[in-house]
């Protein structure tokens, strides 16, 4: 009998591996930061002993959810402005607020609130695009949550962060070096979008990505306005433009991809680029409906993302799963598309893959990191149960998440954080709120 | 100083009346079943005394939410079948399950679970269409929740409920007589849809509605298939067909109304018929997108509904508010439509109006019934706060609902039911689950 640190039991164990079979009365054995084994409780308990057995009656265990696109620090602007045209929202509200408030201190504090919200909702890894990512990285190491932190790049200076374009790249290299051995922080380079970042800076970002083997995180084909601008400036639609400047690769994951031609879908598939689908943001900002069923049919890997809380207005991937599974049925007129198993794969295994973390997280498999979520099912809105995938997709709420483990360590226990002081995080957020309201 | 039964205080009081101004540090005075007064806490406490003051720091109080279309008892089929074409879902799964299981006992038990889920999520009134509504009515009286219970009518018999068509109408009159003095149960007549109920039965339902002054609750223009069938059989689109047989009136509220011509929108407005918009069901069953912004612009009163839990898969109106506010922005390409104030009006005041309860519930006004919801705001996903309407629309979750009052009586206290035994309701649901799974 081998001793392990934890045996985590579950009435319903979803590994998100292989044929997606549900393991009834399952268990996961965890040693240090890693998953040692997974299977039926009978099988696991025949092979392993542990002093710590987490019981799983009326509970489901599944891999930590992956948020493939956000701007975590924008959580401090949640609900600052809504129901406005995109450019008015950006130019009159969001950009001025960012210009006025965004500092290292702001980012560090705000990321604390974002992580608290995400962990409590079962999100264990998020991909970010912002500035001052060193502050975010330090916070993640302290909390014990994973982030693929994209150091933003734009063509113009940003006071306090980059006096000239070179500074964006210097900051990115600095971030990469600071966290090169981290279990939690995976730096990447994040050129913002085709309308804020020219081809030279995109190419330079790509070269840096290749040099350090880190992902490129960008916005792409989000709005019809962006497509029109791209065609005007470069004579090509966004993905075709990316192909022409060599941006399309397995290292790229692009948020939104709402407005795509069939040729562009094929290009994304051929170059194995990933897509971070942000359905709730795309709806709320009236961007449109990304062709997700077509992307999936073409073999493009599509993860789910919340986008920033200012345009969503929360950081819950459970909400994105449910909304994505429902909306694409109505858009395509086909109620069989983005079924519950597909939606959950997007939120876990596929999401991890597009971030370059497919060997580490996103599913429950021996050798992967122990990023696990346990949800309680004994609630009116989850009763009765006929199909656990259906319930996780269409019914599960963040408040059902009880226990969250990242890297083999419990960070949420009975719904409460173990590595953060919730009251302190909320008090800090309220201080910033009063400043921002002015 | 006048003595009242309760003074309910709130950091944010939303009456949903007048100009929708938010009352900061507000209070509602309740006497018996009624709202006596509402205003600032300072103003209310200068006029009234009460032994029971419910404190409202970091809390919002708003009117009980109105679910304008569901089939509550179908909650026992939640997740029984998903991601299927509509006809396969209905004919191979839902109808056989209903045919096999639906009895008075089933409806009584299932409605208990539905009410528990809805009350915990802040829904204080729901409009239903089903059979065996006497059982539902008894349950509602016991629990202390309001239901506009539609006695279903179809052209063919239903074993155990109606041996012949006359029985549907006899059952409806029986329901109306049984609950004519009820505070909680408001019977109505519910001819199912144009493809299951012919013009004679629609006219007969309308005559009964007129005789007793009760609403007519029906499905209308849900799918393109239905529109095509209607045109084939009657040479008219559904709303035009309804106009031709005299169904359109203030007493009618029609669920779905997804496929409408501009002329039909005008007809609904002219005849003052109400629409129960069920966005999540329409998405999940791939029915399409109801033209809600156009309906609202034309002056049609549009409420929100969950539809049955088998096609949603929950009974939360907060989810419908958020989804409706977001989806119509993307459909119309205009991020200003269905703004947060409009979405909340649909879920409260307008919803109550289309059910014929506009003088009783749906807003906080002296003389109306005390149907109130208190939600806690001191949570990561609700921090910071800049605009309370935005938060209620885009961020509030059922788990934030703490206290719910119906007819002046507290039915949910600190998130737990006071008039139901939650464990007993869940245990009963699991018994049925095992039978239904077979």
Short mmCIF file of C-alpha atoms in Angstrom, two decimals, chain B:
data_model
loop_
_atom_site.label_atom_id
_atom_site.label_comp_id
_atom_site.label_asym_id
_atom_site.label_seq_id
_atom_site.Cartn_x
_atom_site.Cartn_y
_atom_site.Cartn_z
CA UNK B 1 -46.47 56.91 15.68
CA UNK B 2 -48.23 54.04 13.95
CA UNK B 3 -47.27 50.49 14.84
CA UNK B 4 -46.47 48.12 11.96
CA UNK B 5 -45.53 44.43 11.84
CA UNK B 6 -42.17 44.89 10.13
CA UNK B 7 -39.76 47.61 9.19
CA UNK B 8 -37.39 46.24 6.57
CA UNK B 9 -34.33 48.36 6.05
CA UNK B 10 -32.01 48.31 3.01
CA UNK B 11 -28.81 50.03 1.94
CA UNK B 12 -30.37 50.03 -1.52
CA UNK B 13 -34.16 50.04 -1.86
CA UNK B 14 -35.53 49.55 -5.36
CA UNK B 15 -39.26 50.09 -5.50
CA UNK B 16 -39.49 49.64 -9.29
CA UNK B 17 -41.96 52.52 -9.26
CA UNK B 18 -41.89 55.94 -10.93
CA UNK B 19 -38.49 57.09 -12.13
CA UNK B 20 -36.75 54.02 -10.63
CA UNK B 21 -34.67 56.21 -8.33
CA UNK B 22 -32.64 54.15 -5.86
CA UNK B 23 -33.48 54.93 -2.25
CA UNK B 24 -30.23 54.74 -0.22
CA UNK B 25 -30.76 53.63 3.37
CA UNK B 26 -34.39 52.93 2.60
CA UNK B 27 -37.07 51.07 4.48
CA UNK B 28 -40.40 49.33 3.87
CA UNK B 29 -43.12 49.26 6.53
CA UNK B 30 -45.35 46.16 6.40
CA UNK B 31 -48.66 45.60 8.18
CA UNK B 32 -50.37 42.25 7.86
CA UNK B 33 -50.12 41.22 4.22
CA UNK B 34 -49.63 44.75 2.92
CA UNK B 35 -47.00 47.37 2.28
CA UNK B 36 -47.88 50.33 4.48
CA UNK B 37 -45.15 52.67 3.35
CA UNK B 38 -41.74 52.86 1.69
CA UNK B 39 -39.08 55.54 1.65
CA UNK B 40 -35.91 56.49 3.43
CA UNK B 41 -35.29 54.76 6.76
CA UNK B 42 -35.26 58.17 8.41
CA UNK B 43 -38.67 58.98 6.95
CA UNK B 44 -40.22 55.59 7.68
CA UNK B 45 -38.88 55.38 11.22
CA UNK B 46 -40.22 58.87 11.95
CA UNK B 47 -43.73 57.65 11.17
CA UNK B 48 -43.80 54.02 12.29
CA UNK B 49 -42.64 51.78 15.11
CA UNK B 50 -42.20 48.04 14.96
CA UNK B 51 -40.92 45.27 17.19
CA UNK B 52 -39.49 43.58 14.13
CA UNK B 53 -36.85 45.57 12.33
CA UNK B 54 -34.95 43.61 9.69
CA UNK B 55 -31.58 45.29 9.28
CA UNK B 56 -30.28 45.95 5.77
CA UNK B 57 -26.62 46.91 5.90
CA UNK B 58 -24.86 45.84 2.67
CA UNK B 59 -28.19 44.62 1.38
CA UNK B 60 -30.63 45.44 -1.40
CA UNK B 61 -34.40 45.09 -1.18
CA UNK B 62 -36.54 44.82 -4.28
CA UNK B 63 -39.96 43.41 -5.23
CA UNK B 64 -40.41 39.64 -5.42
CA UNK B 65 -39.50 38.40 -8.89
CA UNK B 66 -42.23 37.23 -11.26
CA UNK B 67 -41.79 34.12 -13.38
CA UNK B 68 -44.37 34.60 -16.14
CA UNK B 69 -44.13 31.16 -17.76
CA UNK B 70 -43.26 27.75 -16.43
CA UNK B 71 -44.49 24.21 -16.02
CA UNK B 72 -43.43 23.88 -12.40
CA UNK B 73 -44.02 20.15 -12.01
CA UNK B 74 -41.61 19.41 -14.88
CA UNK B 75 -38.82 20.16 -12.41
CA UNK B 76 -38.81 16.40 -11.80
CA UNK B 77 -37.66 15.98 -15.42
CA UNK B 78 -34.77 18.47 -15.06
CA UNK B 79 -31.87 17.18 -17.14
CA UNK B 80 -33.74 14.05 -18.22
CA UNK B 81 -32.85 14.81 -21.84
CA UNK B 82 -30.80 17.65 -23.34
CA UNK B 83 -29.01 18.70 -26.48
CA UNK B 84 -31.64 17.02 -28.66
CA UNK B 85 -33.81 18.19 -31.55
CA UNK B 86 -37.11 19.60 -30.19
CA UNK B 87 -39.37 16.88 -31.57
CA UNK B 88 -37.08 14.06 -30.45
CA UNK B 89 -36.85 15.68 -27.02
CA UNK B 90 -40.63 16.01 -26.75
CA UNK B 91 -41.78 12.79 -28.42
CA UNK B 92 -39.10 10.37 -27.21
CA UNK B 93 -38.43 11.76 -23.74
CA UNK B 94 -40.73 14.40 -22.26
CA UNK B 95 -44.17 13.25 -23.45
CA UNK B 96 -43.56 9.58 -22.58
CA UNK B 97 -42.31 10.60 -19.13
CA UNK B 98 -45.35 12.82 -18.60
CA UNK B 99 -47.69 10.14 -19.90
CA UNK B 100 -46.21 7.62 -17.53
CA UNK B 101 -45.79 9.68 -14.38
CA UNK B 102 -48.07 12.69 -14.31
CA UNK B 103 -50.67 12.32 -11.57
CA UNK B 104 -52.09 14.53 -8.85
CA UNK B 105 -49.52 13.12 -6.42
CA UNK B 106 -46.65 13.76 -8.86
CA UNK B 107 -47.74 17.36 -9.44
CA UNK B 108 -48.15 18.11 -5.74
CA UNK B 109 -44.73 16.71 -4.88
CA UNK B 110 -42.93 18.23 -7.86
CA UNK B 111 -44.44 21.68 -7.30
CA UNK B 112 -42.99 21.58 -3.78
CA UNK B 113 -39.48 21.28 -5.21
CA UNK B 114 -40.17 23.95 -7.82
CA UNK B 115 -41.45 26.39 -5.20
CA UNK B 116 -38.48 25.73 -2.95
CA UNK B 117 -36.08 26.45 -5.81
CA UNK B 118 -37.97 29.56 -6.88
CA UNK B 119 -38.43 31.08 -3.42
CA UNK B 120 -34.75 30.58 -2.61
CA UNK B 121 -33.99 32.45 -5.84
CA UNK B 122 -36.31 35.36 -5.01
CA UNK B 123 -39.26 34.36 -7.20
CA UNK B 124 -42.49 35.02 -5.28
CA UNK B 125 -45.05 34.54 -8.09
CA UNK B 126 -45.05 32.17 -11.02
CA UNK B 127 -47.42 31.60 -13.91
CA UNK B 128 -47.93 27.98 -14.75
CA UNK B 129 -49.45 25.80 -17.45
CA UNK B 130 -50.06 22.19 -16.52
CA UNK B 131 -52.63 19.68 -15.37
CA UNK B 132 -53.73 18.69 -11.84
CA UNK B 133 -53.47 22.32 -10.74
CA UNK B 134 -55.62 21.69 -7.67
CA UNK B 135 -52.66 19.79 -6.23
CA UNK B 136 -50.36 22.71 -7.08
CA UNK B 137 -52.80 25.18 -5.55
CA UNK B 138 -53.00 23.28 -2.27
CA UNK B 139 -49.21 23.21 -2.12
CA UNK B 140 -48.98 26.95 -2.76
CA UNK B 141 -51.46 27.77 0.01
CA UNK B 142 -49.46 25.60 2.38
CA UNK B 143 -46.12 27.15 1.42
CA UNK B 144 -47.34 30.71 1.08
CA UNK B 145 -46.23 31.47 -2.48
CA UNK B 146 -48.25 32.92 -5.34
CA UNK B 147 -49.13 31.09 -8.53
CA UNK B 148 -51.17 32.02 -11.56
CA UNK B 149 -52.14 28.45 -12.26
CA UNK B 150 -53.24 27.69 -15.79
CA UNK B 151 -55.44 24.66 -16.23
CA UNK B 152 -54.19 23.13 -19.48
CA UNK B 153 -56.42 22.48 -22.48
CA UNK B 154 -55.58 20.25 -25.45
CA UNK B 155 -57.75 18.70 -28.16
CA UNK B 156 -57.20 15.11 -27.08
CA UNK B 157 -57.79 13.23 -23.82
CA UNK B 158 -55.15 12.80 -21.13
CA UNK B 159 -55.42 9.62 -19.08
CA UNK B 160 -56.27 10.25 -15.45
CA UNK B 161 -57.06 13.92 -15.99
CA UNK B 162 -59.47 14.38 -18.90
CA UNK B 163 -61.39 11.60 -20.63
CA UNK B 164 -62.88 14.10 -23.06
CA UNK B 165 -62.30 17.74 -23.98
CA UNK B 166 -65.17 18.86 -21.76
CA UNK B 167 -63.21 17.62 -18.78
CA UNK B 168 -60.42 20.19 -19.33
CA UNK B 169 -62.95 22.97 -19.03
CA UNK B 170 -64.74 21.36 -16.10
CA UNK B 171 -61.38 21.01 -14.33
CA UNK B 172 -60.60 24.65 -15.08
CA UNK B 173 -63.93 25.85 -13.65
CA UNK B 174 -63.39 23.64 -10.64
CA UNK B 175 -59.96 25.20 -10.10
CA UNK B 176 -61.40 28.70 -10.43
CA UNK B 177 -64.11 27.95 -7.89
CA UNK B 178 -61.76 26.22 -5.47
CA UNK B 179 -59.41 29.17 -5.25
CA UNK B 180 -61.64 32.16 -5.90
CA UNK B 181 -60.86 33.73 -2.51
CA UNK B 182 -57.23 32.70 -2.29
CA UNK B 183 -54.42 35.14 -1.53
CA UNK B 184 -51.96 32.84 -3.24
CA UNK B 185 -53.64 30.97 -6.07
CA UNK B 186 -54.93 32.80 -9.13
CA UNK B 187 -56.46 30.28 -11.50
CA UNK B 188 -56.47 30.81 -15.24
CA UNK B 189 -57.17 28.85 -18.39
CA UNK B 190 -54.26 27.58 -20.48
CA UNK B 191 -54.97 26.31 -23.99
CA UNK B 192 -51.61 24.75 -24.90
CA UNK B 193 -50.68 25.90 -28.42
CA UNK B 194 -51.98 26.32 -31.97
CA UNK B 195 -50.73 22.83 -32.92
CA UNK B 196 -52.42 21.02 -30.00
CA UNK B 197 -55.56 23.10 -29.54
CA UNK B 198 -58.03 23.99 -32.31
CA UNK B 199 -59.96 27.23 -32.76
CA UNK B 200 -63.10 25.92 -31.00
CA UNK B 201 -61.20 25.14 -27.84
CA UNK B 202 -59.33 28.43 -27.97
CA UNK B 203 -62.63 30.31 -28.28
CA UNK B 204 -64.14 28.29 -25.47
CA UNK B 205 -61.12 29.06 -23.28
CA UNK B 206 -61.48 32.73 -24.10
CA UNK B 207 -65.17 32.70 -23.19
CA UNK B 208 -64.36 31.09 -19.85
CA UNK B 209 -61.62 33.68 -19.28
CA UNK B 210 -64.12 36.45 -19.95
CA UNK B 211 -66.83 34.90 -17.78
CA UNK B 212 -64.58 34.61 -14.73
CA UNK B 213 -62.23 37.48 -15.57
CA UNK B 214 -59.13 35.27 -15.41
CA UNK B 215 -56.16 35.32 -17.76
CA UNK B 216 -55.57 33.11 -20.77
CA UNK B 217 -52.07 31.58 -20.71
CA UNK B 218 -50.81 29.98 -23.92
CA UNK B 219 -47.73 29.19 -26.01
CA UNK B 220 -47.49 31.26 -29.19
CA UNK B 221 -45.12 31.54 -32.15
CA UNK B 222 -42.38 29.57 -30.42
CA UNK B 223 -40.83 27.85 -33.44
CA UNK B 224 -40.67 28.27 -37.18
CA UNK B 225 -42.29 24.85 -37.44
CA UNK B 226 -45.29 26.15 -35.49
CA UNK B 227 -45.61 29.20 -37.73
CA UNK B 228 -45.47 27.03 -40.86
CA UNK B 229 -48.09 24.62 -39.48
CA UNK B 230 -50.33 27.51 -38.47
CA UNK B 231 -50.12 29.02 -41.92
CA UNK B 232 -50.84 25.64 -43.51
CA UNK B 233 -53.89 24.98 -41.32
CA UNK B 234 -55.34 28.47 -40.93
CA UNK B 235 -53.74 30.50 -43.70
CA UNK B 236 -52.39 32.94 -41.13
CA UNK B 237 -49.37 33.44 -38.90
CA UNK B 238 -50.06 32.70 -35.21
CA UNK B 239 -50.82 36.19 -33.89
CA UNK B 240 -52.91 37.03 -36.96
CA UNK B 241 -54.75 33.77 -36.46
CA UNK B 242 -55.33 34.74 -32.82
CA UNK B 243 -56.69 38.11 -33.95
CA UNK B 244 -59.05 36.35 -36.36
CA UNK B 245 -60.54 34.17 -33.62
CA UNK B 246 -60.71 36.98 -31.05
CA UNK B 247 -58.01 35.71 -28.70
CA UNK B 248 -56.03 38.94 -28.42
CA UNK B 249 -56.95 40.93 -25.34
CA UNK B 250 -55.54 42.32 -22.11
CA UNK B 251 -56.39 38.99 -20.51
CA UNK B 252 -53.99 37.06 -22.79
CA UNK B 253 -50.36 36.44 -21.96
CA UNK B 254 -48.50 34.38 -24.51
CA UNK B 255 -45.22 32.59 -23.88
CA UNK B 256 -42.33 32.78 -26.36
CA UNK B 257 -43.55 34.96 -29.30
CA UNK B 258 -40.23 34.29 -31.03
CA UNK B 259 -41.34 34.45 -34.66
CA UNK B 260 -43.40 37.58 -35.21
CA UNK B 261 -43.99 39.84 -38.18
CA UNK B 262 -44.05 43.60 -37.65
CA UNK B 263 -47.80 43.47 -38.13
CA UNK B 264 -48.10 40.88 -35.37
CA UNK B 265 -46.07 43.05 -33.02
CA UNK B 266 -48.50 45.90 -33.70
CA UNK B 267 -51.47 43.62 -33.11
CA UNK B 268 -50.09 42.54 -29.72
CA UNK B 269 -49.56 46.19 -28.80
CA UNK B 270 -52.98 47.30 -30.02
CA UNK B 271 -54.81 44.53 -28.17
CA UNK B 272 -52.65 45.01 -25.05
CA UNK B 273 -51.76 41.32 -24.87
CA UNK B 274 -48.75 40.37 -22.74
CA UNK B 275 -45.68 38.36 -23.75
CA UNK B 276 -43.79 35.95 -21.48
CA UNK B 277 -40.26 35.99 -22.85
CA UNK B 278 -38.36 32.77 -22.10
CA UNK B 279 -34.90 33.50 -23.44
CA UNK B 280 -33.00 30.56 -21.93
CA UNK B 281 -35.53 28.00 -23.11
CA UNK B 282 -35.62 29.60 -26.55
CA UNK B 283 -31.82 29.36 -26.74
CA UNK B 284 -31.50 25.81 -25.44
CA UNK B 285 -34.26 24.40 -27.66
CA UNK B 286 -32.85 26.40 -30.61
CA UNK B 287 -36.20 28.11 -31.07
CA UNK B 288 -34.65 31.49 -31.92
CA UNK B 289 -34.54 35.04 -30.62
CA UNK B 290 -37.78 36.82 -29.75
CA UNK B 291 -37.79 40.43 -31.06
CA UNK B 292 -37.83 41.88 -27.56
CA UNK B 293 -36.44 45.36 -28.32
CA UNK B 294 -39.04 45.76 -31.08
CA UNK B 295 -41.83 44.52 -28.81
CA UNK B 296 -40.82 46.95 -26.08
CA UNK B 297 -40.56 49.84 -28.56
CA UNK B 298 -44.04 49.02 -29.84
CA UNK B 299 -45.34 49.25 -26.28
CA UNK B 300 -45.97 45.53 -25.78
CA UNK B 301 -45.61 44.48 -22.14
CA UNK B 302 -42.95 41.75 -21.95
CA UNK B 303 -42.31 39.73 -18.78
CA UNK B 304 -39.68 37.05 -18.22
CA UNK B 305 -40.20 33.33 -17.79
CA UNK B 306 -38.04 30.30 -17.22
CA UNK B 307 -40.24 27.77 -19.01
CA UNK B 308 -40.10 24.30 -17.44
CA UNK B 309 -36.88 23.11 -15.83
CA UNK B 310 -36.63 20.34 -18.44
CA UNK B 311 -35.83 22.96 -21.05
CA UNK B 312 -33.76 25.54 -19.17
CA UNK B 313 -32.61 23.79 -16.76
CA UNK B 314 -33.49 25.87 -13.72
CA UNK B 315 -36.25 28.12 -12.45
CA UNK B 316 -34.17 31.20 -11.68
CA UNK B 317 -35.47 34.52 -12.97
CA UNK B 318 -32.14 36.17 -12.10
CA UNK B 319 -30.60 34.01 -14.84
CA UNK B 320 -33.28 35.11 -17.30
CA UNK B 321 -32.71 38.78 -16.43
CA UNK B 322 -28.99 38.50 -17.09
CA UNK B 323 -29.34 36.42 -20.24
CA UNK B 324 -32.10 38.59 -21.70
CA UNK B 325 -30.15 41.78 -21.00
CA UNK B 326 -27.10 40.38 -22.79
CA UNK B 327 -28.47 38.33 -25.68
CA UNK B 328 -30.65 41.02 -27.23
CA UNK B 329 -27.66 43.35 -27.44
CA UNK B 330 -25.82 40.89 -29.70
CA UNK B 331 -28.91 40.02 -31.74
CA UNK B 332 -29.69 43.68 -32.46
CA UNK B 333 -26.05 44.81 -32.62
CA UNK B 334 -27.01 47.55 -30.16
CA UNK B 335 -25.47 47.39 -26.66
CA UNK B 336 -27.99 49.88 -25.30
CA UNK B 337 -31.12 47.69 -25.65
CA UNK B 338 -32.72 45.83 -22.72
CA UNK B 339 -30.67 47.85 -20.25
CA UNK B 340 -30.53 46.84 -16.63
CA UNK B 341 -33.50 48.94 -15.54
CA UNK B 342 -35.65 47.56 -18.34
CA UNK B 343 -34.62 43.97 -17.59
CA UNK B 344 -35.55 44.38 -13.93
CA UNK B 345 -38.88 45.99 -14.79
CA UNK B 346 -39.67 43.00 -17.00
CA UNK B 347 -38.89 40.67 -14.11
CA UNK B 348 -41.05 42.59 -11.62
CA UNK B 349 -43.64 45.26 -12.42
CA UNK B 350 -44.35 44.38 -16.06
CA UNK B 351 -44.39 40.68 -15.27
CA UNK B 352 -47.04 41.23 -12.60
CA UNK B 353 -49.11 43.36 -14.99
CA UNK B 354 -49.31 40.77 -17.75
CA UNK B 355 -50.53 38.19 -15.22
CA UNK B 356 -53.34 40.52 -14.15
CA UNK B 357 -51.71 41.13 -10.78
CA UNK B 358 -50.42 44.64 -11.44
CA UNK B 359 -52.51 46.09 -8.60
CA UNK B 360 -51.23 43.52 -6.10
CA UNK B 361 -47.55 42.75 -6.66
CA UNK B 362 -44.49 43.56 -8.84
CA UNK B 363 -43.44 46.79 -7.16
CA UNK B 364 -43.06 48.31 -3.71
CA UNK B 365 -45.89 50.77 -3.20
CA UNK B 366 -48.22 51.43 -0.25
CA UNK B 367 -51.30 49.27 -0.61
CA UNK B 368 -49.63 46.53 -2.61
CA UNK B 369 -48.96 43.14 -1.09
CA UNK B 370 -45.69 42.73 0.80
CA UNK B 371 -43.78 40.44 -1.60
CA UNK B 372 -40.18 41.45 -0.98
CA UNK B 373 -36.69 40.11 -1.55
CA UNK B 374 -33.55 41.01 0.39
CA UNK B 375 -30.17 40.18 -1.15
CA UNK B 376 -26.74 40.36 0.47
CA UNK B 377 -24.17 42.38 -1.43
CA UNK B 378 -21.05 41.73 0.60
CA UNK B 379 -19.56 39.15 -1.74
CA UNK B 380 -16.54 39.10 -4.03
CA UNK B 381 -18.66 38.84 -7.20
CA UNK B 382 -20.72 41.89 -6.13
CA UNK B 383 -17.74 44.10 -5.22
CA UNK B 384 -17.19 46.97 -5.96
CA UNK B 385 -20.63 48.57 -6.46
CA UNK B 386 -21.16 51.54 -8.74
CA UNK B 387 -24.75 50.93 -9.93
CA UNK B 388 -27.13 48.64 -8.07
CA UNK B 389 -29.31 48.01 -11.16
CA UNK B 390 -26.25 46.78 -13.03
CA UNK B 391 -25.38 44.43 -10.18
CA UNK B 392 -28.89 43.00 -9.89
CA UNK B 393 -28.99 42.42 -13.64
CA UNK B 394 -25.50 41.19 -14.44
CA UNK B 395 -24.05 39.87 -11.16
CA UNK B 396 -26.64 38.84 -8.58
CA UNK B 397 -26.99 35.08 -8.06
CA UNK B 398 -29.73 33.06 -6.37
CA UNK B 399 -27.30 32.28 -3.55
CA UNK B 400 -27.23 36.00 -2.69
CA UNK B 401 -30.94 35.95 -1.78
CA UNK B 402 -31.23 35.91 2.01
CA UNK B 403 -34.76 36.87 2.98
CA UNK B 404 -37.98 36.49 1.03
CA UNK B 405 -41.37 37.72 2.16
CA UNK B 406 -44.66 36.79 0.52
CA UNK B 407 -47.94 38.37 1.57
CA UNK B 408 -46.24 39.88 4.63
CA UNK B 409 -44.84 36.57 5.86
CA UNK B 410 -41.19 35.55 5.79
CA UNK B 411 -40.85 32.34 3.77
CA UNK B 412 -37.05 32.36 3.30
CA UNK B 413 -34.85 33.44 6.20
CA UNK B 414 -31.05 33.50 5.92
CA UNK B 415 -31.46 31.49 2.71
CA UNK B 416 -33.53 28.73 4.29
CA UNK B 417 -37.25 28.02 3.93
CA UNK B 418 -39.50 28.60 6.92
CA UNK B 419 -42.63 26.94 5.55
CA UNK B 420 -41.05 23.84 3.96
CA UNK B 421 -38.70 21.13 5.13
CA UNK B 422 -35.90 21.27 2.56
CA UNK B 423 -34.53 17.80 3.33
CA UNK B 424 -37.97 16.28 3.02
CA UNK B 425 -38.59 17.98 -0.33
CA UNK B 426 -35.23 16.74 -1.67
CA UNK B 427 -35.79 13.22 -0.34
CA UNK B 428 -39.18 13.07 -2.03
CA UNK B 429 -37.63 14.29 -5.29
CA UNK B 430 -34.98 11.56 -5.11
CA UNK B 431 -37.65 8.92 -4.61
CA UNK B 432 -39.36 10.10 -7.79
CA UNK B 433 -36.00 10.27 -9.57
CA UNK B 434 -35.39 6.58 -8.91
CA UNK B 435 -38.85 5.66 -10.18
CA UNK B 436 -38.48 7.83 -13.31
CA UNK B 437 -35.01 6.45 -14.09
CA UNK B 438 -36.60 2.97 -13.87
#
